[in-house]
Tab-separated table of C-alpha atoms in Angstrom:
chain	number	residue	atom	x	y	z
A	1	MET	CA	22.303	-14.437	1.387
A	2	ASN	CA	20.989	-16.453	4.306
A	3	LYS	CA	21.172	-20.017	2.987
A	4	HIS	CA	18.596	-21.123	5.557
A	5	ALA	CA	15.961	-18.600	4.455
A	6	PRO	CA	13.038	-20.028	2.487
A	7	VAL	CA	13.121	-19.248	-1.214
A	8	PHE	CA	10.415	-16.736	-2.102
A	9	THR	CA	8.088	-17.442	-5.017
A	10	ALA	CA	5.770	-14.654	-6.130
A	11	PRO	CA	2.098	-15.760	-6.018
A	12	GLU	CA	1.490	-15.339	-9.746
A	13	GLN	CA	-1.123	-18.108	-9.705
A	14	ASP	CA	-3.331	-16.132	-7.304
A	15	VAL	CA	-3.873	-13.285	-9.780
A	16	ALA	CA	-3.705	-14.972	-13.193
A	17	TRP	CA	-7.509	-15.061	-13.462
A	18	LEU	CA	-7.653	-11.243	-13.424
A	19	GLY	CA	-6.144	-11.029	-16.903
A	20	THR	CA	-3.657	-8.552	-18.322
A	21	ASP	CA	-5.763	-6.035	-20.238
A	22	PRO	CA	-4.719	-2.370	-20.132
A	23	ILE	CA	-6.941	-0.099	-18.022
A	24	PRO	CA	-8.605	3.050	-19.443
A	25	ALA	CA	-6.799	6.019	-17.912
A	26	LYS	CA	-9.920	8.171	-18.169
A	27	ALA	CA	-11.452	6.286	-15.241
A	28	TYR	CA	-8.892	8.008	-12.991
A	29	TYR	CA	-9.764	11.627	-13.775
A	30	ASP	CA	-13.012	11.929	-15.747
A	31	PRO	CA	-15.774	13.820	-13.833
A	32	GLU	CA	-18.583	11.917	-15.557
A	33	TRP	CA	-17.116	8.546	-14.600
A	34	PHE	CA	-16.542	9.809	-11.061
A	35	GLU	CA	-20.230	10.732	-10.814
A	36	LEU	CA	-21.157	7.185	-11.819
A	37	GLU	CA	-18.832	5.822	-9.124
A	38	ARG	CA	-20.312	8.181	-6.557
A	39	LYS	CA	-23.877	7.081	-7.243
A	40	ALA	CA	-23.237	3.402	-7.936
A	41	ILE	CA	-20.656	2.721	-5.216
A	42	PHE	CA	-20.241	5.292	-2.470
A	43	MET	CA	-23.952	6.006	-2.084
A	44	ARG	CA	-24.784	2.284	-1.904
A	45	SER	CA	-21.858	0.585	-0.144
A	46	TRP	CA	-21.005	0.225	3.535
A	47	ILE	CA	-18.449	2.969	4.260
A	48	GLU	CA	-16.159	2.843	7.310
A	49	VAL	CA	-16.358	6.083	9.302
A	50	GLY	CA	-14.962	5.444	12.791
A	51	HIS	CA	-14.655	3.183	15.814
A	52	ILE	CA	-16.840	2.450	18.808
A	53	CYS	CA	-14.073	3.631	21.147
A	54	GLU	CA	-15.155	7.127	20.049
A	55	LEU	CA	-18.575	6.410	21.570
A	56	PRO	CA	-17.527	4.994	24.949
A	57	GLU	CA	-20.806	5.592	26.785
A	58	PRO	CA	-24.437	6.588	26.201
A	59	GLY	CA	-24.793	10.199	25.141
A	60	THR	CA	-21.498	10.386	23.249
A	61	TRP	CA	-21.526	11.320	19.578
A	62	ILE	CA	-19.245	12.053	16.614
A	63	ARG	CA	-19.751	14.062	13.436
A	64	ARG	CA	-18.586	12.943	9.995
A	65	ASP	CA	-18.672	15.178	6.912
A	66	LEU	CA	-18.662	13.230	3.655
A	67	GLU	CA	-18.370	15.290	0.499
A	68	PHE	CA	-19.339	12.477	-1.851
A	69	ALA	CA	-22.796	12.503	-0.225
A	70	ASN	CA	-22.903	16.284	0.365
A	71	ALA	CA	-23.783	15.309	3.912
A	72	SER	CA	-22.802	15.815	7.517
A	73	ILE	CA	-23.714	12.818	9.684
A	74	LEU	CA	-24.141	12.484	13.437
A	75	ILE	CA	-23.331	9.056	14.875
A	76	VAL	CA	-24.722	8.717	18.372
A	77	ARG	CA	-24.717	6.171	21.180
A	78	GLY	CA	-28.164	6.695	22.664
A	79	LYS	CA	-29.402	6.389	26.219
A	80	ASP	CA	-30.468	2.849	25.326
A	81	ASP	CA	-26.832	2.075	24.315
A	82	GLN	CA	-27.835	1.693	20.651
A	83	ILE	CA	-25.690	3.330	17.963
A	84	ARG	CA	-27.662	5.373	15.436
A	85	ALA	CA	-26.723	7.690	12.590
A	86	PHE	CA	-28.725	10.593	11.223
A	87	TYR	CA	-28.205	13.737	9.204
A	88	ASN	CA	-26.720	16.738	10.975
A	89	ALA	CA	-29.584	18.932	9.813
A	90	CYS	CA	-32.623	20.445	11.515
A	91	THR	CA	-35.882	19.426	9.832
A	92	HIS	CA	-37.217	22.989	10.162
A	93	ARG	CA	-34.985	24.713	7.595
A	94	GLY	CA	-31.952	22.471	7.319
A	95	THR	CA	-29.569	24.250	9.682
A	96	GLN	CA	-26.719	22.039	10.880
A	97	LEU	CA	-27.231	21.097	14.508
A	98	VAL	CA	-23.588	20.842	15.602
A	99	GLU	CA	-20.243	22.166	14.433
A	100	GLU	CA	-18.035	20.256	16.880
A	101	GLU	CA	-16.375	17.025	15.766
A	102	SER	CA	-17.539	15.126	18.849
A	103	GLY	CA	-19.298	15.652	22.139
A	104	LYS	CA	-21.596	14.320	24.808
A	105	GLY	CA	-25.267	15.009	25.361
A	106	THR	CA	-28.655	13.459	24.766
A	107	ARG	CA	-30.183	16.474	23.024
A	108	PHE	CA	-29.313	18.384	19.854
A	109	GLN	CA	-30.615	21.942	19.697
A	110	CYS	CA	-30.739	23.864	16.450
A	111	PRO	CA	-28.966	27.215	16.943
A	112	TYR	CA	-31.344	29.001	14.553
A	113	HIS	CA	-34.835	28.573	16.038
A	114	PHE	CA	-34.065	26.254	18.974
A	115	TRP	CA	-35.777	23.148	17.696
A	116	ASN	CA	-34.687	20.409	20.070
A	117	PHE	CA	-34.020	16.805	19.015
A	118	GLY	CA	-33.388	13.642	21.017
A	119	ASP	CA	-30.474	11.254	20.556
A	120	ASP	CA	-32.634	9.165	18.218
A	121	GLY	CA	-33.332	12.107	15.896
A	122	ARG	CA	-36.919	12.685	16.985
A	123	LEU	CA	-38.204	16.198	17.627
A	124	VAL	CA	-38.607	16.746	21.373
A	125	GLY	CA	-39.790	20.330	21.289
A	126	ALA	CA	-39.863	23.546	19.272
A	127	PRO	CA	-40.882	27.110	20.189
A	128	ASP	CA	-44.453	28.035	19.191
A	129	PHE	CA	-44.792	24.680	17.454
A	130	ASN	CA	-48.607	24.821	17.355
A	131	ARG	CA	-48.350	27.349	14.519
A	132	PHE	CA	-46.896	24.649	12.249
A	133	ALA	CA	-49.194	22.340	10.308
A	134	LEU	CA	-47.055	19.431	11.494
A	135	THR	CA	-46.730	16.776	14.152
A	136	LYS	CA	-43.493	16.097	15.970
A	137	GLU	CA	-43.378	12.712	14.279
A	138	ASP	CA	-43.338	14.507	10.907
A	139	CYS	CA	-40.133	16.264	11.971
A	140	LYS	CA	-37.921	13.335	12.871
A	141	ILE	CA	-34.446	13.647	11.319
A	142	PRO	CA	-33.847	11.096	8.530
A	143	GLN	CA	-31.609	8.283	9.687
A	144	VAL	CA	-28.710	6.603	7.892
A	145	SER	CA	-28.092	2.867	8.134
A	146	VAL	CA	-25.290	2.104	10.594
A	147	ASP	CA	-23.686	-1.077	11.915
A	148	THR	CA	-20.405	-2.265	13.424
A	149	CYS	CA	-17.911	-5.060	12.911
A	150	ALA	CA	-14.653	-5.528	14.830
A	151	GLY	CA	-15.372	-2.253	16.608
A	152	LEU	CA	-15.389	-0.411	13.262
A	153	ILE	CA	-18.413	1.757	12.445
A	154	PHE	CA	-19.880	1.585	8.937
A	155	ILE	CA	-22.712	3.619	7.431
A	156	ASN	CA	-24.697	3.140	4.236
A	157	PHE	CA	-26.543	5.960	2.441
A	158	ASP	CA	-28.818	3.553	0.591
A	159	PRO	CA	-32.261	3.918	2.230
A	160	ASN	CA	-32.713	0.163	1.859
A	161	PRO	CA	-29.297	-1.540	1.771
A	162	LYS	CA	-29.306	-4.698	-0.306
A	163	GLN	CA	-27.073	-6.436	2.254
A	164	THR	CA	-26.487	-6.228	5.965
A	165	LEU	CA	-22.961	-5.218	6.943
A	166	ARG	CA	-22.027	-8.821	7.756
A	167	GLU	CA	-23.380	-10.024	4.440
A	168	TYR	CA	-21.424	-7.273	2.699
A	169	LEU	CA	-18.155	-8.176	4.426
A	170	GLY	CA	-18.674	-11.906	3.915
A	171	ASP	CA	-15.856	-14.080	5.218
A	172	CYS	CA	-13.714	-10.973	5.831
A	173	ALA	CA	-15.884	-10.193	8.868
A	174	ALA	CA	-14.412	-12.995	10.968
A	175	GLY	CA	-10.898	-11.988	9.911
A	176	LEU	CA	-11.444	-8.386	10.952
A	177	GLU	CA	-12.808	-9.489	14.306
A	178	SER	CA	-9.575	-11.380	15.016
A	179	LEU	CA	-7.472	-8.194	14.656
A	180	PRO	CA	-6.323	-5.883	17.473
A	181	VAL	CA	-8.746	-3.223	16.198
A	182	ALA	CA	-11.604	-5.270	17.633
A	183	LYS	CA	-10.158	-4.672	21.135
A	184	ALA	CA	-9.003	-1.102	20.564
A	185	THR	CA	-9.782	1.549	23.141
A	186	THR	CA	-7.955	4.509	21.601
A	187	PHE	CA	-6.111	5.630	18.466
A	188	HIS	CA	-3.786	8.183	16.924
A	189	GLU	CA	-4.972	9.780	13.690
A	190	TYR	CA	-3.392	11.489	10.697
A	191	VAL	CA	-5.685	13.163	8.121
A	192	TYR	CA	-4.554	14.460	4.728
A	193	GLU	CA	-6.043	15.843	1.526
A	194	ILE	CA	-4.476	15.110	-1.817
A	195	ASP	CA	-5.016	16.272	-5.412
A	196	ALA	CA	-5.577	12.784	-6.749
A	197	ASN	CA	-8.415	10.470	-7.684
A	198	TRP	CA	-9.447	8.114	-4.884
A	199	LYS	CA	-8.363	5.034	-6.862
A	200	ILE	CA	-4.909	6.428	-7.653
A	201	THR	CA	-4.496	7.256	-3.972
A	202	TYR	CA	-5.768	3.904	-2.740
A	203	ASP	CA	-3.857	1.851	-5.317
A	204	ASN	CA	-0.551	3.201	-4.034
A	205	PHE	CA	-1.165	1.250	-0.839
A	206	GLN	CA	-2.288	-1.921	-2.603
A	207	GLU	CA	1.017	-2.752	-4.252
A	208	ASN	CA	4.631	-3.221	-3.157
A	209	TYR	CA	6.215	-2.677	-6.559
A	210	HIS	CA	7.158	0.900	-5.556
A	211	LEU	CA	8.565	0.209	-2.077
A	212	ARG	CA	12.290	-0.086	-2.779
A	213	HIS	CA	12.220	2.933	-5.101
A	214	VAL	CA	10.071	5.369	-3.122
A	215	HIS	CA	10.704	4.411	0.503
A	216	GLY	CA	14.435	3.975	0.693
A	217	LEU	CA	14.804	6.988	2.993
A	218	THR	CA	12.546	5.558	5.684
A	219	GLY	CA	13.933	2.063	5.447
A	220	ILE	CA	10.547	0.515	4.791
A	221	ALA	CA	11.681	-1.192	1.579
A	222	THR	CA	11.620	-4.931	2.125
A	223	VAL	CA	14.790	-5.702	0.218
A	224	HIS	CA	16.137	-9.239	0.149
A	225	PRO	CA	17.852	-11.146	-2.677
A	226	ASP	CA	14.914	-13.559	-2.823
A	227	ASN	CA	12.263	-10.826	-2.879
A	228	LEU	CA	13.644	-7.519	-4.095
A	229	TYR	CA	10.281	-5.746	-4.008
A	230	GLY	CA	8.769	-7.195	-0.859
A	231	TYR	CA	5.918	-8.850	-2.739
A	232	PRO	CA	3.340	-10.645	-0.568
A	233	VAL	CA	3.324	-14.405	-0.219
A	234	ARG	CA	-0.364	-14.796	-1.046
A	235	TYR	CA	-3.309	-12.938	-2.552
A	236	SER	CA	-6.902	-13.869	-1.764
A	237	PHE	CA	-10.129	-12.487	-3.199
A	238	HIS	CA	-13.446	-12.318	-1.390
A	239	GLY	CA	-16.111	-10.967	-3.718
A	240	GLN	CA	-15.508	-7.227	-3.888
A	241	HIS	CA	-12.841	-7.397	-1.175
A	242	ARG	CA	-9.274	-8.729	-1.211
A	243	THR	CA	-6.424	-9.653	1.115
A	244	GLN	CA	-2.703	-10.191	0.931
A	245	GLU	CA	-0.323	-11.903	3.304
A	246	ILE	CA	2.713	-9.729	4.035
A	247	TRP	CA	6.093	-11.369	3.437
A	248	THR	CA	8.472	-11.664	6.380
A	249	ASN	CA	12.014	-10.650	5.498
A	250	PRO	CA	14.387	-13.147	7.182
A	251	THR	CA	17.204	-10.582	7.338
A	252	PRO	CA	15.544	-7.161	7.658
A	253	GLN	CA	17.655	-4.008	7.710
A	254	ILE	CA	16.207	-2.166	10.708
A	255	ALA	CA	17.567	1.080	12.097
A	256	PRO	CA	18.526	0.900	15.803
A	257	MET	CA	15.755	3.295	16.884
A	258	GLN	CA	13.194	1.385	14.845
A	259	GLY	CA	14.283	-1.912	16.338
A	260	PHE	CA	14.124	-0.461	19.844
A	261	ASN	CA	10.611	0.797	19.205
A	262	PHE	CA	9.353	-2.467	17.697
A	263	GLY	CA	10.858	-4.389	20.612
A	264	ILE	CA	8.868	-2.374	23.146
A	265	ALA	CA	5.720	-2.592	21.002
A	266	ALA	CA	6.071	-6.376	20.730
A	267	LYS	CA	6.474	-6.702	24.509
A	268	ILE	CA	3.348	-4.641	25.116
A	269	GLY	CA	1.464	-6.610	22.464
A	270	ARG	CA	2.329	-9.920	24.113
A	271	GLU	CA	1.204	-8.592	27.489
A	272	GLN	CA	-2.117	-7.520	25.958
A	273	GLY	CA	-2.610	-10.816	24.121
A	274	ILE	CA	-2.822	-9.233	20.665
A	275	ILE	CA	0.211	-10.965	19.144
A	276	GLY	CA	0.004	-14.427	17.654
A	277	GLY	CA	-3.375	-14.158	15.934
A	278	PRO	CA	-4.207	-15.876	12.628
A	279	HIS	CA	-4.013	-12.592	10.697
A	280	ASP	CA	-0.950	-10.908	12.176
A	281	ARG	CA	0.418	-10.497	8.642
A	282	THR	CA	-2.833	-9.960	6.735
A	283	TYR	CA	-3.789	-6.825	4.842
A	284	PHE	CA	-7.586	-6.526	4.422
A	285	ALA	CA	-8.754	-4.309	1.555
A	286	ILE	CA	-12.480	-3.696	2.014
A	287	PHE	CA	-14.399	-2.326	-0.977
A	288	PRO	CA	-14.504	0.396	-1.943
A	289	SER	CA	-11.672	2.256	-0.189
A	290	PHE	CA	-10.825	1.032	3.307
A	291	PHE	CA	-7.994	-1.156	4.467
A	292	VAL	CA	-6.619	-2.380	7.759
A	293	ILE	CA	-3.385	-4.264	8.440
A	294	GLY	CA	-3.245	-6.933	11.102
A	295	THR	CA	0.353	-6.511	12.248
A	296	PRO	CA	-0.033	-5.905	15.998
A	297	VAL	CA	3.105	-3.815	16.600
A	298	GLN	CA	1.809	-1.087	14.283
A	299	HIS	CA	-1.840	-1.879	13.761
A	300	PHE	CA	-3.306	0.741	11.469
A	301	SER	CA	-6.171	1.429	9.124
A	302	HIS	CA	-6.374	3.736	6.131
A	303	LYS	CA	-9.491	4.959	4.388
A	304	VAL	CA	-9.737	7.137	1.296
A	305	TYR	CA	-12.827	9.278	0.795
A	306	PRO	CA	-13.493	10.728	-2.676
A	307	ILE	CA	-14.055	14.481	-2.837
A	308	SER	CA	-14.037	14.985	-6.605
A	309	ALA	CA	-12.666	13.211	-9.665
A	310	THR	CA	-9.187	14.516	-8.815
A	311	LYS	CA	-9.258	15.141	-5.067
A	312	SER	CA	-9.437	12.806	-2.056
A	313	ARG	CA	-9.172	12.785	1.713
A	314	GLY	CA	-7.286	10.048	3.529
A	315	VAL	CA	-7.408	9.082	7.188
A	316	PHE	CA	-4.686	6.966	8.792
A	317	ARG	CA	-5.378	5.572	12.241
A	318	ILE	CA	-3.114	3.544	14.489
A	319	TYR	CA	-5.268	1.661	16.990
A	320	TRP	CA	-4.191	0.844	20.525
A	321	VAL	CA	-5.455	-1.176	23.465
A	322	GLY	CA	-5.355	0.668	26.788
A	323	LYS	CA	-4.243	4.144	27.801
A	324	ASP	CA	-0.827	5.815	27.653
A	325	ASP	CA	-0.216	4.742	31.239
A	326	SER	CA	3.564	4.477	30.989
A	327	ALA	CA	6.413	6.334	29.331
A	328	SER	CA	7.121	3.272	27.166
A	329	LYS	CA	3.601	3.155	25.751
A	330	ARG	CA	3.605	6.876	25.070
A	331	TYR	CA	6.949	6.622	23.293
A	332	VAL	CA	5.862	3.658	21.152
A	333	ARG	CA	2.666	5.355	20.077
A	334	GLU	CA	4.205	8.712	19.234
A	335	TYR	CA	7.018	7.008	17.311
A	336	ALA	CA	4.555	4.849	15.373
A	337	LEU	CA	2.524	7.827	14.196
A	338	ALA	CA	5.628	9.856	13.332
A	339	SER	CA	7.147	7.010	11.299
A	340	LEU	CA	3.857	6.416	9.480
A	341	ARG	CA	3.687	10.090	8.512
A	342	ASP	CA	7.302	10.029	7.331
A	343	ILE	CA	6.536	7.105	5.056
A	344	HIS	CA	3.353	8.699	3.755
A	345	THR	CA	5.150	11.954	2.976
A	346	GLU	CA	7.204	10.019	0.451
A	347	ASP	CA	4.001	8.609	-1.065
A	348	VAL	CA	2.198	11.944	-1.436
A	349	ASN	CA	4.558	13.442	-4.004
A	350	ILE	CA	4.475	10.328	-6.179
A	351	ILE	CA	0.674	10.073	-6.038
A	352	ASN	CA	0.302	13.724	-7.029
A	353	ARG	CA	2.688	13.240	-9.942
A	354	ALA	CA	0.752	10.183	-11.095
A	355	GLN	CA	-2.457	12.226	-11.202
A	356	LYS	CA	-0.843	15.165	-12.993
A	357	GLY	CA	0.652	12.878	-15.611
A	358	LEU	CA	-2.789	11.593	-16.626
A	359	MET	CA	-4.679	14.879	-16.716
A	360	SER	CA	-3.747	15.878	-20.285
A	361	GLY	CA	-5.477	12.812	-21.680
A	362	ALA	CA	-2.394	11.918	-23.708
A	363	ILE	CA	-1.982	8.643	-21.799
A	364	LYS	CA	-4.936	6.521	-22.897
A	365	HIS	CA	-4.251	3.441	-20.795
A	366	ILE	CA	-2.443	2.457	-17.639
A	367	HIS	CA	-0.892	-0.961	-17.133
A	368	PHE	CA	-0.856	-3.232	-14.099
A	369	MET	CA	1.647	-6.065	-13.852
A	370	SER	CA	0.788	-9.294	-12.073
A	371	MET	CA	1.939	-8.135	-8.634
A	372	GLU	CA	-0.377	-5.141	-8.931
A	373	GLY	CA	-3.277	-7.573	-8.958
A	374	LEU	CA	-5.120	-5.870	-6.106
A	375	CYS	CA	-5.216	-2.649	-8.139
A	376	ARG	CA	-6.617	-4.501	-11.147
A	377	HIS	CA	-9.200	-6.248	-8.971
A	378	LEU	CA	-10.372	-2.912	-7.532
A	379	TYR	CA	-10.838	-1.438	-10.998
A	380	GLN	CA	-12.773	-4.506	-12.154
A	381	GLN	CA	-15.053	-4.345	-9.129
A	382	VAL	CA	-15.664	-0.638	-9.704
A	383	VAL	CA	-16.666	-1.289	-13.319
A	384	ALA	CA	-18.919	-4.177	-12.283
A	385	ALA	CA	-20.671	-2.017	-9.662
A	386	VAL	CA	-21.199	0.855	-12.120
A	387	GLU	CA	-22.560	-1.458	-14.812
A	388	HIS	CA	-24.900	-3.130	-12.313
A	389	TRP	CA	-26.220	0.262	-11.215
A	390	GLN	CA	-26.706	1.396	-14.821
A	391	ALA	CA	-28.656	-1.772	-15.588
A	392	GLU	CA	-30.887	-1.149	-12.558
A	393	GLN	CA	-31.524	2.420	-13.647
A	394	ALA	CA	-32.389	1.306	-17.169
A	395	LEU	CA	-34.780	-1.334	-15.815
A	396	ASN	CA	-36.446	1.107	-13.469
A	397	GLY	CA	-36.780	3.609	-16.304
A	398	ALA	CA	-38.366	1.002	-18.554
A	399	GLN	CA	-40.792	-0.051	-15.818
A	400	GLY	CA	-41.649	3.580	-15.045
């Protein structure tokens, strides 16, 4: 043991207020509960869907398909440089306007009857339109609320969001804006689908209790006599959101290739001025299912989209500043994505087994220990959001 290393003390005091009650296992596989989550949370919260580097100039657009909303959304940077979002559906008979994932152009033409829409969703023209008992204004495509923070694009399916994006993020907004993602100009992406509830999937990445057991092959386990599980040094809670400060191992066991890679990445990071920020070791978990880690040598985000009660889609992105304009940068970026996928491959099997083990209903409760406090906090916030929505529905029903 390094006698000069600081003695680690797990931040038990940060999570004591969350309690120790067992958690109903049914919330992780029951279709009826999932439907409540879908309506109360995913159809009313700000959901991260991309980055402004995907919309580098006016006329560029991206498409996002979100099963929880049964919707395909076009996110467009218009000729006026404003970012808008609207449904990928023609207002004539609902035909999807585009099939491509991204593109450039200021018009969207329906392939069925050639209705033509502008980059703000308004109808520009349609063949033989005078035979319709409509005006062009009647045919504007419904928009979806959209806003950005730290370069990240968020949408909200609530027609009248109760909070602006900045109000929703609260004091996490300033933290996100201090991260490298706010300066990012490109990214590498890894998309996966998994037969697991979105919370089971997301919770795997909210706790370090599993690291030394699951990730020994990739060397990610932060093993040190003072901190055998690599627990964080601090937890913080920000309304529905939460953060943790990643512990720094004073004597890390790093493979030669990994050390070589991190050395190059650190050099590039210093040259770009993205190392040395206040949140270089901060993990931001943004409700309901998005997180981003501040570490600048492998700066990545991960979002989990629910598909059904027992199926999810995850998107990992590693964000970068600048192009692959040297062999070193190209090497660092390819290595970073490959190592992230190697680590995640080890997670996938465990997550699937966790879901399968609950499906019989024999396990009535799951149990979080203190250092799984972020998982407990997520569950509590989910329950609070569902109960709030149910109360609103009951009130509206009584008033109706």
